[in-house]
Amino acid sequence: MSPRTTTRRHRSALLGVTSLALVAAGLAGGQAEATTTPGAGATVAAPASAAAPGAKAASSGEAAGNYDSRAVSSPALVRRTAEVQKSRGAAAGKLADQIGGDATVSLDPVTGTPRDVTSRLGFLTGPSNRAATDVALDYVRGNLSGFGLTSADLTTLREVRSFTDINDITHVYWTQEIDGIPVFGNGLRAAIDGSGRLITVQGAPVSGVGREVRRSTEPSVSRADALDAAVADVRRDAARAGSTAERVWFMTADGLRPGWVTYTQPSGTEAYQHVIDASSGRTLYRRSTVNFEKDPAAASTSEKRGGKKGKKGKKKLPKGSALVHENYPGASGNNTGGRQHVVNLHELGYLPRRATWMRGPYASVWADLNDDDRVQEREKSKVPPRRKKAKFRLKPFPTAAGQATCSQRYVCTWDPTTPGSWRKNKNQDGVQGLYFTSKFAEWLKAAPFGFTADLGNFERAGGDEVYVNTMDGADTADGLPDGGHVNNANFNTPPDGFSPTMQMYLNVGPAYLAASSTEAFDNIGHEYTHGLSNRLVVDSMGFSTLNSYQAGGMGEGWSDLYSFDYLEKNNLISNDRRVDGELLYDRYLTKNRPFTRTAAIDCKVGDSLAPLCRQLDGEGTGGYTFGDIPGQLTTEVHNAGEVWAQTLWDIREVLGHARTMRLVTAAMTLSPDNPSMLDMRDAIITADKVIFSSANTDRLWKKFAARGFGYFAASIDGSDAEPVEDFSMPPSGTEAPGAILGTVTDTNGDPVAGALVLVAGHSSSTAGSYSDVTGADGTYVIGGVFPGTYPKVVAIADGFGNGVESATVPEGDAAVVDFALRRDWAAASGGASIASFDGVDYSIYGCGPDELIDLSLGTGWGSTTGPTEDPVTAADQVEPKSIVIALPQAVDITTIAVDPGNTCGDPGSSSTADYVLEVGATAEGPWTEAASGTFTEGDRGTLVDIPVTVPPAMSFVRYTMVSPQVPDFAGCPDAFGGCTYMDSSELAVYDD
């Protein structure tokens, strides 16, 4: 199979690949699209590859999505979860009982061992003056049954990292290794406080790893082949810049696999960590290490003249004296710091005295005008010489055609209609980038953050200062930026020891100011904080685990929070706590309009008259709550980030800067892998217990509960895009526990054996796991449940759609919750199979035809739009693709349901539009049409029921994707991913 061809393209909010000059003049009509995340979010999006949906940068300029073969949507993993509960639930419950208090013993469904062992109310051990390593390992050794490990398993642990942070918490990390090869993502992490008390043990180590290694397939894929496979997984014709590859073991739901963990940078805006199966070459794991500022709305930057003119006869200023501003040019009103003033970069320690360009201890800054990721002489910002006047004064531009209005308050820094106009401020932009980045790096090193080298910060001394690319791609279209190099910014966070890259673009209207993103601190601070969060929320190998939808949303929320926290604490913005809607991200570039974010960070819950507190639906007012994620907000990480940022800002307004930022930063190091927002809520409360002896816990719970993160809030895991909010404070703990029990049947009333029933958001408790597996009679019992209303109790079974109910548990009594599951006759786990299909088979990339019937909306069938013999090129016509599903038996079909949504990392336009459904008695037909029609954007990510009237006893269903959701197919090759790929995420068949 030939991998896909792609070209280097950045995401663009407004331009697609149309001429920038035409857009600036208001003459271009196209608009590029955003990648939409289907189903349960980014973690469960299937891999793209250069030959698989998702690598279509040539068409849409969008990068491939994240993928993890261990994702909870996997049918194999659902079965394994049930098996783990049967085999390990009792032992985990005993460990939780032993801990007491508000214990957490959360089992990883892949390994069956705990991903998180902690208690919100207490510690796992008492005070000790012994070494932190001994405290942790002795605790695990004394509770091997609870951890599901053996003494032999402990011999596979190798300590790889240990440090004590600013809060006197010692963190110790162990990897699991066999023959010197580590297990990817699994190991052991422990945190011990200054008194020697064990706070938490995390990591989900593999039990019997030696036995698993002996069972695994022999590796046959070389290092070079693994690197080729990783690059081909996202784009074909790219150089392997920054490539590394190391052998690992990778634990899947089907057992341990030999693998290669790789890091590649196939383009200027793409960087990935992969695990490639060392036997098959298949992608087991993919994570983009790049975070974009917007998706897709762009920002803009404005500048204002400032600084005093030098007087004649004045002494020469020393070398390195430059003009900078503290916030953004022209900041006024409740913003300050807009006037340029003199600083000396050498005296500040931001630039060595022998430097010949902007390369300092915290950042190397250049204008990457051609976006080749290399430093050319013409791209360097000059070091200000010794002279009477400081360099470099910002040169404002008047209003340009088709642009947002420039003014002294919102100063334009270039003219998008004049090639090369950006040259006038290139040196100033570089100096400003160095100043902002270096100052923020020092800010984060100090209290209350403590983001030092031990925690993985970015410094030249450690070989990983930040590469800041100002005006990135400004000269990619004859003196102008092309459509992929405007209206955005991004931050690529590779593993510790490799330099991250911050790319700051020029901005263009009419919605945004014609200015550089580098000129606004909130842009720099936001991007830099992505580096902090990705270096703090890590596994035992130091790799970021912010992979899921909710985790990605928290990454965006933290970045907004840390940026605003810096500005407010340094008196660069004012925030009247009695007034809503004062603090909007991207204030400068959007001229204080809600484009990049839908609302201000300081919008409190409830009715509000503030213009910047009107919600996304245009009707609701006030701040967002947890329930808005599945409600009015889309499954896009920046939207989820607004919920998280507003919640943390609420906490900051109560606890203040120092306490809030100490707790939030510390919590990142105490959270389990791939955390949900509820996991991180708990980690913040744990941090308060450790650092402040729980002095703030009651206030924390009140603020979390007010935003819907109350005690009974529900989320299956971090990839759950449909969490349920709750506004309750925690139970007192004195209430008599109750139970949830009932029966799981099908719609005919027959019992369903082996179904997993779980209480979302409460995967563990003092009774172990809030889950059970049904017996032969379909019954289940979940005991030891605190009284209260649990809004999301889920039943999962092979061959059935999930059941979701709520349960109100009385004190000392039981809530009876019965489920009637809808049998899905098309589900592979229920015996259905794929008889045939048209088009390219992308199974090796996790988006083949089988994914259409896997009971998961997070994975799906990815195919091509045009002729199958040329799967790479954007099509000028559609070639429909059909798939035939063999049902396990003849069925009297009444309803066929389809999720036409994009999958495999493809953009939204790859979703199916026109379709045809047919039924037949044999795989060859004859076929009877059951339904036809057109899906719309609103149908993406949901199973759309389509009632049908067809002959009885049909054994086969044929589904044809007739066209993608491209609004203007005539413009296909230029703007839309649906011109190249056409997808559907799930198909179900019912007889009720």
PDB file of C-alpha atoms in Angstrom, residues 222-224 226-227 242-248 259-264 274:
ATOM      1  CA  SER A 222      14.537  -2.453  12.292  1.00  0.00           C
ATOM      2  CA  ARG A 223      15.137   0.940  13.852  1.00  0.00           C
ATOM      3  CA  ALA A 224      15.245   2.589  10.416  1.00  0.00           C
ATOM      4  CA  ALA A 226      10.334   1.968  12.573  1.00  0.00           C
ATOM      5  CA  LEU A 227      11.298   5.584  11.896  1.00  0.00           C
ATOM      6  CA  GLY A 242      14.956  15.267  15.151  1.00  0.00           C
ATOM      7  CA  SER A 243      14.346  11.539  14.830  1.00  0.00           C
ATOM      8  CA  THR A 244      15.012   9.116  17.676  1.00  0.00           C
ATOM      9  CA  ALA A 245      14.032   5.487  18.140  1.00  0.00           C
ATOM     10  CA  GLU A 246      14.474   3.216  21.137  1.00  0.00           C
ATOM     11  CA  ARG A 247      13.259  -0.308  21.858  1.00  0.00           C
ATOM     12  CA  VAL A 248      10.347  -0.691  24.273  1.00  0.00           C
ATOM     13  CA  GLY A 259       7.992  -1.990  19.909  1.00  0.00           C
ATOM     14  CA  TRP A 260      10.009   1.062  18.998  1.00  0.00           C
ATOM     15  CA  VAL A 261       9.263   4.387  20.686  1.00  0.00           C
ATOM     16  CA  THR A 262      10.102   7.134  18.191  1.00  0.00           C
ATOM     17  CA  TYR A 263      10.147  10.906  18.121  1.00  0.00           C
ATOM     18  CA  THR A 264       9.930  12.542  14.699  1.00  0.00           C
ATOM     19  CA  HIS A 274       4.971   6.945  18.247  1.00  0.00           C
TER      20      HIS A 274
END
